[in-house]
Amino acid sequence: MRRLMGAVLACVLLAGCGLGAGGTVPLKVGPGSVTPDPALEGVRITVGSKEYTEQVILGYILEYTLSAAGADVRDLTGIVGSRSTREAQLSGQVDVAYEFTGNAWINYLGHEKPIPDSRAQFDAVRDEDLERNDMVWLEPGPMDDTYALAASRAVVERTGVRTLSDYAELVQRDPGAARTCVDTEFRARQDGYPGMAAAYGFDPARAQTPVLQVGIIYQATADATQCDFGEVFTTDGRIAALDLVVLTDDKQFFAHYNPSVTMKREFYEAHPQIAEVTAPVTAALTNEAIIELNKQVDVEGRDPAVVARDWMISQGFVTAG
């Protein structure tokens, strides 16, 4: 939800990011349980997403949903960075996108501490973002893609670290045994490593935190050569594929990241049917479902557009176009 934002904050001006009017949806679909809505017939809707696997998949799912409902959908998936994607929505270059509650609460609305209850977190984001930014949040899905630290089973057995409290004690006692691979964003964000360190009572400066690209961290953590622990995302299919052990967040520091279809108030008021059309699809986005879809892309090497389309067909939402 947020994996590479920090590396691209220089790309603030959307014209400089190369965003255009959007392309065509990569694959055609027909109606299934999602049927044409006369009020959406021919309505031009630009769908955006960030550039990492899960968000691209969600972007395509949203595109296929709206296409099956009859809209003229334009594809702007793969925008580099959370901030750029958000600015594209605020400026009207992107009409609709899946966004995550925790990301908005911490990074867009500027709060330092997440709300432990996922429903209360959604309600707070929905109300505040509408009041401050005229952004509408539709009902969220059940999947919860949040940050975590993980390690190989060999490292867990060697260190005895199974919780983040255990990890904090290891950093304080023997920082050389707690090398932790992170990406640039996680290393700097208050809902990332610095905030976690504060919550668990250790000095982040004592830890060895090599910076790697997100896609490399999983294998590096499994190999336990460059790092003993690594930043991961709880819905990533590589966790199971590489037999990584996720450390328990025993103080419940990391925010809930539930997905919601978001749009400007003006666009929602013009096309309120989007809420009804997308609701059953969003409700089907469980952790089990998205982990499998992520795995098909990141582990098996399948095209995310095909993976998203095939899942939509398997759920009966659409048919092959």
XYZ file of C-alpha atoms in Angstrom:
321
model
C 0.000 0.000 0.000
C 2.772 2.379 0.245
C 5.942 0.449 -0.444
C 7.971 2.853 -2.567
C 6.558 6.279 -1.785
C 9.632 7.615 -0.026
C 11.897 7.030 -3.008
C 9.831 9.210 -5.289
C 8.784 12.255 -3.303
C 10.769 14.382 -5.736
C 8.089 13.593 -8.298
C 5.536 15.928 -6.758
C 4.503 17.824 -9.848
C 2.266 15.436 -11.726
C 3.279 16.744 -15.115
C 6.841 15.810 -14.189
C 5.731 12.302 -13.310
C 4.557 11.717 -16.858
C 0.910 11.147 -16.020
C -1.310 11.473 -19.050
C -4.961 10.884 -19.754
C -4.643 7.172 -19.173
C -4.687 4.168 -21.474
C -7.243 1.540 -22.285
C -8.064 -1.262 -19.861
C -5.617 -4.098 -20.652
C -8.220 -6.868 -21.047
C -11.871 -6.796 -22.036
C -14.509 -8.270 -19.732
C -18.246 -8.786 -19.971
C -20.969 -8.579 -17.341
C -21.354 -11.261 -14.690
C -22.921 -10.521 -11.336
C -21.703 -6.998 -12.058
C -24.220 -5.868 -14.671
C -24.444 -2.727 -16.795
C -25.832 0.278 -14.962
C -27.592 2.769 -17.235
C -26.346 5.652 -15.106
C -22.710 4.599 -15.703
C -23.068 3.708 -19.381
C -20.319 5.514 -21.281
C -19.184 7.568 -18.267
C -15.453 8.174 -18.543
C -13.742 7.054 -15.335
C -9.981 7.104 -14.809
C -8.766 4.471 -12.358
C -5.396 4.952 -10.671
C -3.134 2.878 -8.472
C 0.336 2.920 -6.995
C 3.044 0.880 -8.662
C 3.532 -2.126 -6.410
C 2.006 -5.520 -7.113
C -0.955 -5.498 -4.763
C -2.075 -2.004 -5.706
C -1.783 -2.738 -9.425
C -3.931 -5.851 -8.937
C -6.520 -3.835 -7.017
C -6.470 -1.169 -9.716
C -7.228 -3.732 -12.411
C -9.981 -5.272 -10.282
C -11.576 -1.834 -10.008
C -11.203 -1.262 -13.749
C -12.857 -4.553 -14.659
C -15.690 -3.878 -12.213
C -16.486 -0.478 -13.687
C -16.046 -1.746 -17.253
C -18.581 -4.520 -16.640
C -20.946 -1.847 -15.301
C -20.715 -0.044 -18.648
C -18.280 2.779 -17.884
C -15.629 4.014 -20.321
C -12.658 3.199 -18.106
C -9.182 4.665 -18.517
C -6.132 2.973 -16.975
C -3.682 4.944 -14.827
C -2.430 2.056 -12.690
C 1.217 1.955 -11.692
C 1.725 5.582 -10.598
C 5.031 5.756 -8.735
C 4.430 6.527 -5.078
C 1.596 7.132 -2.645
C 1.988 10.903 -2.706
C 1.879 11.093 -6.493
C -1.218 8.892 -6.598
C -2.916 10.989 -3.941
C -2.069 14.236 -5.750
C -3.452 12.751 -8.957
C -6.754 12.147 -7.179
C -6.876 15.540 -5.514
C -6.180 17.257 -8.842
C -8.768 15.216 -10.752
C -6.359 13.272 -12.978
C -7.511 10.083 -11.238
C -11.212 9.675 -10.503
C -11.247 6.512 -8.364
C -8.645 4.358 -6.644
C -8.331 1.841 -3.844
C -6.622 3.439 -0.851
C -5.746 2.035 2.559
C -7.063 3.419 5.827
C -3.798 3.337 7.774
C -1.866 5.009 4.982
C -4.319 7.899 4.834
C -4.487 8.292 8.617
C -0.722 8.489 9.081
C 0.626 9.914 5.837
C -2.153 12.031 4.369
C -3.904 13.229 7.518
C -0.741 13.500 9.603
C -1.586 11.455 12.699
C 1.258 9.770 14.548
C -0.684 6.972 16.237
C -3.063 4.548 14.526
C -6.436 3.599 15.983
C -6.308 -0.043 17.168
C -9.856 -0.964 16.118
C -10.058 -1.336 12.330
C -13.661 -0.092 12.090
C -12.946 2.919 14.244
C -9.872 3.598 12.117
C -11.974 3.559 8.936
C -14.672 5.783 10.437
C -12.085 8.330 11.550
C -10.374 8.415 8.145
C -13.694 8.615 6.289
C -14.947 11.539 8.356
C -11.743 13.557 8.526
C -10.712 13.118 4.881
C -14.174 14.184 3.745
C -14.109 17.270 5.948
C -10.553 18.308 5.114
C -10.115 17.178 1.511
C -13.585 16.413 0.109
C -12.524 12.771 -0.318
C -15.216 10.087 -0.100
C -14.356 6.637 1.276
C -16.701 3.750 0.444
C -17.187 0.736 2.711
C -13.836 -1.015 3.267
C -12.854 -4.564 2.429
C -11.815 -7.129 5.055
C -8.202 -7.554 3.880
C -5.620 -5.897 6.118
C -2.223 -5.325 4.516
C 0.008 -3.939 7.204
C 3.722 -3.709 7.909
C 5.547 -6.439 9.822
C 9.016 -7.775 10.488
C 9.849 -11.331 9.505
C 12.758 -13.747 9.712
C 13.709 -17.199 8.495
C 12.921 -20.109 10.766
C 16.648 -20.626 11.320
C 17.043 -17.058 12.599
C 13.992 -17.407 14.840
C 15.418 -20.578 16.354
C 18.891 -19.054 16.769
C 17.739 -15.786 18.361
C 14.522 -16.852 20.074
C 12.853 -13.734 18.630
C 9.164 -14.319 17.942
C 7.617 -10.966 18.894
C 8.573 -7.354 18.310
C 9.257 -7.037 22.043
C 11.783 -9.878 21.663
C 13.249 -8.060 18.683
C 13.594 -4.805 20.638
C 15.464 -6.634 23.412
C 17.829 -8.167 20.837
C 18.573 -4.749 19.295
C 19.429 -3.381 22.730
C 21.478 -6.431 23.731
C 23.244 -7.368 20.508
C 22.457 -5.037 17.585
C 24.825 -6.943 15.296
C 22.548 -9.980 15.558
C 19.503 -7.959 14.493
C 20.467 -6.668 11.040
C 17.159 -5.630 9.524
C 16.638 -5.015 5.815
C 14.218 -2.171 5.092
C 13.296 0.066 2.199
C 13.802 3.828 2.221
C 10.189 4.588 3.040
C 9.819 2.190 5.984
C 13.082 3.481 7.429
C 11.701 7.040 7.587
C 7.928 6.779 8.073
C 6.366 7.275 11.479
C 4.176 4.239 10.859
C 7.380 2.375 9.950
C 10.678 1.712 11.695
C 11.109 4.943 13.736
C 7.590 4.741 15.130
C 7.963 1.043 15.867
C 11.220 1.713 17.715
C 9.561 4.390 19.832
C 6.616 2.135 20.633
C 8.867 -0.750 21.635
C 11.387 1.375 23.527
C 14.648 1.038 21.625
C 16.946 3.460 19.837
C 16.628 2.931 16.072
C 20.137 4.337 15.629
C 21.528 1.237 17.380
C 20.042 -1.106 14.828
C 21.776 -2.060 11.595
C 19.218 -1.374 8.860
C 20.573 -2.022 5.350
C 18.358 -0.385 2.731
C 17.212 -2.653 -0.112
C 14.466 -2.535 -2.707
C 11.260 -4.071 -1.405
C 11.300 -6.909 -3.919
C 14.770 -7.990 -2.787
C 14.109 -7.907 0.953
C 12.041 -11.110 1.049
C 14.729 -13.318 -0.495
C 17.505 -11.575 1.443
C 15.627 -12.257 4.685
C 15.061 -15.886 3.754
C 18.758 -16.303 2.924
C 19.758 -14.544 6.183
C 23.038 -13.393 4.649
C 22.507 -9.655 4.192
C 20.004 -9.408 7.021
C 18.589 -11.405 9.909
C 15.189 -9.714 9.803
C 13.305 -7.903 7.096
C 10.403 -5.548 6.505
C 7.441 -7.373 4.959
C 3.777 -6.822 4.212
C 1.327 -9.237 5.750
C -0.578 -10.007 2.548
C 2.520 -10.721 0.441
C 2.531 -14.184 -1.112
C 6.315 -14.471 -0.735
C 6.027 -14.891 3.051
C 4.592 -18.401 2.712
C 6.566 -19.214 -0.435
C 9.874 -18.491 1.343
C 8.729 -19.964 4.693
C 9.279 -16.728 6.559
C 8.048 -16.255 10.126
C 6.206 -12.999 10.840
C 7.022 -11.526 14.252
C 3.995 -10.878 16.431
C 3.210 -7.189 16.886
C 2.449 -7.739 20.577
C 1.884 -4.033 21.300
C -0.306 -3.629 18.193
C 1.757 -0.728 16.869
C 1.250 -1.143 13.139
C -1.855 0.460 11.703
C -4.727 -1.346 9.990
C -4.612 -1.061 6.212
C -8.074 -1.915 4.931
C -8.857 -1.057 1.288
C -11.587 1.346 0.268
C -12.649 2.812 -3.062
C -11.969 6.543 -2.786
C -12.953 9.541 -4.918
C -13.614 13.254 -4.705
C -17.001 14.259 -3.295
C -18.002 15.994 -6.538
C -17.327 12.850 -8.570
C -19.200 10.656 -6.072
C -22.214 12.953 -6.075
C -22.284 12.819 -9.875
C -21.964 9.010 -9.939
C -23.224 7.515 -6.640
C -23.907 4.206 -8.433
C -20.191 3.414 -8.113
C -20.768 2.559 -4.448
C -23.344 -0.119 -5.221
C -21.406 -1.546 -8.159
C -18.096 -1.904 -6.299
C -19.428 -2.979 -2.869
C -19.620 -6.778 -3.463
C -16.175 -6.828 -5.089
C -14.553 -4.927 -2.226
C -16.289 -7.221 0.284
C -14.664 -10.238 -1.413
C -11.149 -8.860 -0.917
C -10.031 -11.027 1.983
C -6.455 -11.607 3.112
C -6.647 -15.147 1.756
C -7.743 -13.881 -1.658
C -5.151 -11.122 -2.027
C -2.285 -13.268 -0.734
C -3.041 -15.808 -3.466
C -3.236 -13.083 -6.132
C 0.025 -11.497 -4.957
C 1.707 -14.915 -5.002
C 0.638 -15.567 -8.569
C 2.347 -12.352 -9.653
C 5.417 -12.169 -7.397
C 6.219 -15.881 -7.097
C 4.778 -17.429 -10.247
C 5.494 -14.489 -12.538
C 1.991 -14.069 -13.972
C 0.736 -10.803 -15.462
C -1.218 -8.836 -12.807
C -3.840 -7.813 -15.377
C -4.522 -11.478 -16.162
C -4.434 -12.485 -12.493
C -7.000 -9.813 -11.585
C -9.239 -10.706 -14.551
C -9.120 -14.431 -13.787
C -10.049 -13.833 -10.146
C -12.973 -11.642 -11.171
C -14.191 -14.397 -13.486
C -13.713 -17.080 -10.817
C -15.862 -15.066 -8.421
C -18.554 -14.615 -11.064
C -18.255 -10.828 -11.064
C -17.406 -10.639 -14.773
C -17.119 -12.898 -17.813
C -14.339 -13.098 -20.367
C -14.711 -10.352 -22.953
